[in-house]
Amino acid sequence: MLISLSEALSYAETHGGGLAAVNTPFFEALLATIDVGERAGVPIVLAFAQSHEKYVSIEEIGPAMVALASRSEAPFVVHVDHGEDIEYIRTGLDIGFTSAMIDGSLRPYEENVALTRAVVEMAHERGADVEGEIGAMSGNENGDPSQGIADETLYTRPQEAADFVARTGVDCLAASFGTVHGLYRREPRLDYELIEQLRRAAGVPLVMHGGSGLKPQEYRACIDRGVRKINYYTYAAKAALDAARDALEGEDTYVFSDVAVRARQGVREDVGRFVQALAPRAGAL
Ligand SMILES: [Zn+2]
């Protein structure tokens, strides 16, 4: 069934767990993540990032995300990740997405506030929730070797988080406190004290981007301090590739469909471990 991001966040908050948000820009990842959600019995966010338009368009995979989530008995949020403009988010909501992130974090602060405010007004009118972002997170999702290290000068300041939430009305806030998108080039150093300060200042649940590659105890420590939604993509996509490589060498692989099925299994195992790590209690699933 489709649920709102606010409902999923409050479920996670009430149970002391983290809400897994998985990007599914290919069909095997989508099927695998639905499967994980149905086994886990906790809400999961199916997300599609605007930057993944290079793989498949939201008009193509979006309706499949909404349909599969709607007909499932397990609760799913269908979410636009890193929307760059209001038109793109409107497209997602027209397809049936139940929430969206507007990412104005690379714009000047006042411009980010104005854009985010406009998206919140549009989305709330339609019953959808909005995630905003301040404090830039670099990323090397595509293997750029100059990135993959968190830049401490870009960490979110608590006062700015308070101002941003008050002026935009966002339902949750992505902030920068030590994670980066993609693969890490060195051990991430999470600023736990900053997370606590941000949660207090913002007054809304915090969102962690760049959730791939952290240890289970690091997820737990972030959740305990106020991070509620954790975004995940790179390692799941890599698990699909590793499984596909194995399948290519298998003697019983005759057609691409055999490779796709193995990729789906790879994502299912990887996302299953991720969702387990965020569960309210170890072994609760
Ligand atoms: Zn992100």
Coordinates of C-alpha atoms and ligand atoms in Angstrom, one line a residue:
M1 CA 0.0 0.0 0.0
L2 CA 1.1 3.6 -0.5
I3 CA 1.7 5.6 2.6
S4 CA 2.9 9.2 3.2
L5 CA 6.5 10.0 4.2
S6 CA 5.2 11.5 7.4
E7 CA 3.5 8.3 8.4
A8 CA 6.6 6.2 7.6
L9 CA 8.8 8.7 9.6
S10 CA 6.6 8.6 12.6
Y11 CA 6.4 4.7 12.5
A12 CA 10.3 4.7 12.5
E13 CA 10.4 7.3 15.3
T14 CA 7.8 5.5 17.5
H15 CA 9.7 2.2 17.1
G16 CA 13.2 3.7 17.5
G17 CA 14.3 2.5 14.0
G18 CA 15.5 4.1 10.8
L19 CA 13.5 4.4 7.6
A20 CA 15.3 2.8 4.6
A21 CA 15.1 4.8 1.4
V22 CA 16.3 2.9 -1.6
N23 CA 16.9 4.2 -5.1
T24 CA 15.5 1.9 -7.7
P25 CA 16.5 3.1 -11.1
F26 CA 16.3 -0.3 -12.7
F27 CA 13.5 -2.9 -12.6
E28 CA 15.5 -5.6 -10.8
A29 CA 16.3 -3.2 -7.9
L30 CA 12.6 -2.2 -7.7
L31 CA 11.4 -5.8 -7.5
A32 CA 14.1 -6.8 -5.0
T33 CA 13.3 -3.8 -2.8
I34 CA 9.6 -4.5 -2.8
D35 CA 10.4 -8.1 -1.9
V36 CA 12.6 -6.9 1.1
G37 CA 9.8 -4.6 2.3
E38 CA 7.2 -7.4 2.2
R39 CA 9.5 -9.7 4.2
A40 CA 10.6 -7.0 6.7
G41 CA 7.1 -5.8 7.6
V42 CA 8.3 -2.2 8.1
P43 CA 7.7 0.8 5.8
I44 CA 10.3 1.4 3.1
V45 CA 10.8 4.3 0.7
L46 CA 11.1 3.5 -3.0
A47 CA 13.0 6.5 -4.5
F48 CA 13.9 7.8 -7.9
A49 CA 16.5 10.5 -8.3
Q50 CA 16.3 13.1 -11.1
S51 CA 20.0 12.4 -11.8
H52 CA 19.1 8.8 -12.8
E53 CA 17.1 10.1 -15.8
K54 CA 20.2 9.0 -17.7
Y55 CA 19.3 5.4 -17.0
V56 CA 15.5 5.4 -17.2
S57 CA 12.9 8.3 -17.1
I58 CA 10.5 8.8 -14.2
E59 CA 7.7 8.5 -16.8
E60 CA 8.9 5.0 -17.6
I61 CA 9.7 3.5 -14.2
G62 CA 7.6 5.8 -12.0
P63 CA 4.2 4.2 -12.8
A64 CA 5.7 0.7 -12.1
M65 CA 7.0 1.9 -8.7
V66 CA 3.6 3.3 -7.8
A67 CA 1.6 0.3 -9.1
L68 CA 3.8 -2.3 -7.4
A69 CA 3.8 -0.3 -4.1
S70 CA 0.0 0.2 -4.3
R71 CA -0.9 -3.4 -4.8
S72 CA 1.4 -4.7 -2.1
E73 CA 0.2 -5.4 1.4
A74 CA 3.4 -3.9 2.8
P75 CA 3.6 -0.1 3.3
F76 CA 5.7 1.9 0.8
V77 CA 6.4 5.5 0.2
V78 CA 7.2 6.4 -3.4
H79 CA 9.6 9.4 -3.4
V80 CA 11.3 11.8 -5.8
D81 CA 14.9 12.0 -4.7
H82 CA 17.1 15.1 -5.4
G83 CA 14.4 16.9 -7.4
E84 CA 16.2 19.9 -9.0
D85 CA 13.2 22.0 -10.0
I86 CA 9.5 22.3 -9.1
E87 CA 8.3 21.0 -12.6
Y88 CA 10.1 17.7 -12.1
I89 CA 8.5 17.2 -8.7
R90 CA 5.1 18.0 -10.1
T91 CA 5.7 15.3 -12.7
G92 CA 6.5 12.8 -10.0
L93 CA 3.4 13.8 -8.0
D94 CA 1.2 13.5 -11.1
I95 CA 2.5 9.9 -11.6
G96 CA 1.4 9.2 -8.0
F97 CA 4.6 9.6 -5.9
T98 CA 3.7 10.4 -2.3
S99 CA 6.7 12.6 -1.4
A100 CA 9.6 14.5 -2.8
M101 CA 12.9 15.9 -2.0
I102 CA 13.8 19.3 -3.4
D103 CA 17.5 19.8 -3.5
G104 CA 18.4 23.5 -3.6
S105 CA 21.6 22.9 -1.5
L106 CA 24.0 24.0 -4.3
R107 CA 22.1 27.3 -4.8
P108 CA 22.6 30.5 -2.7
Y109 CA 20.8 30.1 0.7
E110 CA 18.0 32.6 0.0
E111 CA 17.3 31.0 -3.3
N112 CA 17.2 27.5 -1.7
V113 CA 14.7 28.8 0.9
A114 CA 12.4 30.4 -1.8
L115 CA 12.5 27.3 -4.1
T116 CA 11.9 24.9 -1.2
R117 CA 9.0 27.0 0.1
A118 CA 7.4 27.0 -3.3
V119 CA 7.7 23.2 -3.5
V120 CA 6.3 22.7 0.0
E121 CA 3.2 24.8 -0.9
M122 CA 2.6 22.9 -4.1
A123 CA 3.2 19.5 -2.6
H124 CA 1.3 20.0 0.7
E125 CA -1.8 21.2 -1.3
R126 CA -1.7 17.8 -2.9
G127 CA -1.1 15.9 0.4
A128 CA 2.5 15.1 -0.4
D129 CA 5.4 15.6 2.0
V130 CA 8.7 17.4 1.3
E131 CA 12.3 16.9 2.2
G132 CA 14.7 19.8 1.9
E133 CA 18.5 20.0 2.1
I134 CA 21.0 22.5 3.3
G135 CA 24.8 21.9 3.6
A136 CA 26.3 20.3 0.5
M137 CA 27.3 16.7 0.3
S138 CA 29.8 15.8 -2.4
G139 CA 29.5 12.5 -4.1
N140 CA 31.4 10.2 -6.4
E141 CA 28.6 7.9 -7.4
N142 CA 30.2 7.8 -10.8
G143 CA 33.7 7.1 -9.6
D144 CA 35.1 10.6 -9.8
P145 CA 38.4 10.2 -7.9
S146 CA 38.5 13.8 -6.8
Q147 CA 35.4 13.2 -4.6
G148 CA 34.3 10.8 -1.9
I149 CA 35.6 12.7 1.1
A150 CA 33.3 14.8 3.2
D151 CA 34.1 18.5 3.2
E152 CA 33.8 19.7 6.8
T153 CA 33.5 23.4 5.7
L154 CA 30.1 22.4 4.1
Y155 CA 28.6 20.8 7.2
T156 CA 25.2 22.2 8.1
R157 CA 25.1 24.8 10.8
P158 CA 22.3 24.2 13.5
Q159 CA 21.1 27.8 13.4
E160 CA 20.7 27.7 9.6
A161 CA 18.8 24.4 10.0
A162 CA 16.3 26.0 12.4
D163 CA 15.9 29.0 10.1
F164 CA 15.5 26.9 7.0
V165 CA 12.8 24.6 8.5
A166 CA 10.9 27.5 10.0
R167 CA 10.8 29.4 6.7
T168 CA 10.1 26.5 4.3
G169 CA 7.9 24.2 6.3
V170 CA 9.7 21.0 5.2
D171 CA 8.6 17.8 6.8
C172 CA 12.2 16.4 7.1
L173 CA 15.7 17.8 6.5
A174 CA 18.7 16.4 4.7
A175 CA 21.8 17.8 6.3
S176 CA 25.5 17.4 6.0
F177 CA 27.3 15.8 9.0
G178 CA 30.0 13.6 7.5
T179 CA 28.5 11.3 4.9
V180 CA 29.0 11.6 1.1
H181 CA 27.2 10.1 -1.8
G182 CA 28.7 7.0 -3.5
L183 CA 31.8 5.1 -2.5
Y184 CA 34.0 6.4 0.3
R185 CA 37.6 7.1 -0.4
R186 CA 38.4 7.1 3.3
E187 CA 36.6 6.1 6.5
P188 CA 33.6 8.4 7.0
R189 CA 33.9 10.5 10.2
L190 CA 30.4 11.2 11.4
D191 CA 29.9 14.2 13.7
Y192 CA 27.5 12.7 16.2
E193 CA 27.3 15.8 18.3
L194 CA 26.4 17.9 15.3
I195 CA 23.6 15.4 14.5
E196 CA 22.1 16.0 18.0
Q197 CA 22.4 19.7 17.7
L198 CA 20.8 19.7 14.2
R199 CA 17.9 17.5 15.3
R200 CA 17.2 19.9 18.2
A201 CA 17.5 23.0 16.1
A202 CA 15.5 21.7 13.1
G203 CA 12.6 20.2 15.1
V204 CA 11.9 17.7 12.2
P205 CA 13.5 14.3 11.5
L206 CA 16.9 14.3 9.8
V207 CA 17.8 12.5 6.6
M208 CA 21.1 10.9 5.9
H209 CA 22.3 10.9 2.3
G210 CA 25.2 8.7 1.3
G211 CA 24.1 5.8 3.5
S212 CA 26.1 3.2 1.6
G213 CA 29.1 1.7 3.3
L214 CA 28.5 2.6 6.9
K215 CA 28.8 0.0 9.6
P216 CA 25.6 -1.2 11.4
Q217 CA 26.7 0.4 14.6
E218 CA 27.2 3.7 12.8
Y219 CA 23.7 3.6 11.5
R220 CA 22.5 2.8 15.0
A221 CA 24.4 5.7 16.5
C222 CA 23.0 8.1 14.0
I223 CA 19.4 6.9 14.5
D224 CA 19.7 7.2 18.2
R225 CA 20.7 10.9 17.8
G226 CA 17.9 11.9 15.4
V227 CA 18.5 10.6 11.9
R228 CA 15.3 8.9 10.8
K229 CA 15.5 8.4 7.0
I230 CA 18.6 6.9 5.5
N231 CA 19.2 7.0 1.7
Y232 CA 20.8 4.0 0.0
Y233 CA 21.8 3.3 -3.5
T234 CA 25.4 2.7 -4.5
Y235 CA 26.1 -0.5 -2.7
A236 CA 22.8 -2.1 -3.9
A237 CA 23.7 -1.1 -7.5
K238 CA 27.1 -2.6 -7.0
A239 CA 25.7 -5.8 -5.5
A240 CA 23.6 -6.1 -8.7
L241 CA 26.7 -5.7 -10.8
D242 CA 28.7 -8.3 -8.8
A243 CA 25.9 -10.8 -9.0
A244 CA 25.5 -10.2 -12.8
R245 CA 29.3 -10.8 -13.3
D246 CA 29.0 -14.1 -11.5
A247 CA 25.9 -15.0 -13.6
L248 CA 27.8 -14.2 -16.8
E249 CA 30.3 -17.0 -15.9
G250 CA 27.6 -19.5 -14.9
E251 CA 27.1 -22.5 -17.1
D252 CA 23.3 -22.2 -16.9
T253 CA 23.2 -18.6 -18.1
Y254 CA 21.8 -18.6 -21.6
V255 CA 20.0 -15.3 -22.0
F256 CA 20.1 -11.9 -20.4
S257 CA 17.0 -12.7 -18.3
D258 CA 19.2 -15.2 -16.3
V259 CA 21.6 -12.3 -15.5
A260 CA 18.7 -10.0 -14.5
V261 CA 17.3 -12.6 -12.1
R262 CA 20.8 -12.9 -10.4
A263 CA 21.1 -9.2 -10.2
R264 CA 17.8 -9.0 -8.5
Q265 CA 18.9 -11.6 -6.0
G266 CA 22.1 -9.6 -5.4
V267 CA 20.1 -6.5 -4.6
R268 CA 17.7 -8.4 -2.4
E269 CA 20.5 -9.7 -0.2
D270 CA 22.2 -6.4 0.0
V271 CA 19.1 -4.3 0.7
G272 CA 17.9 -6.9 3.1
R273 CA 21.0 -6.5 5.2
F274 CA 20.7 -2.7 5.1
V275 CA 17.0 -2.8 6.2
Q276 CA 17.9 -5.2 9.0
A277 CA 20.7 -2.8 10.2
L278 CA 18.1 0.0 10.6
A279 CA 15.5 -2.2 12.4
P280 CA 14.3 -1.1 15.8
R281 CA 15.9 -4.1 17.5
A282 CA 18.6 -6.4 16.2
G283 CA 16.9 -9.4 14.8
A284 CA 13.5 -7.8 14.9
L285 CA 12.8 -8.7 11.3
Ligands
ZN1 ZN 21.4 12.1 -1.9

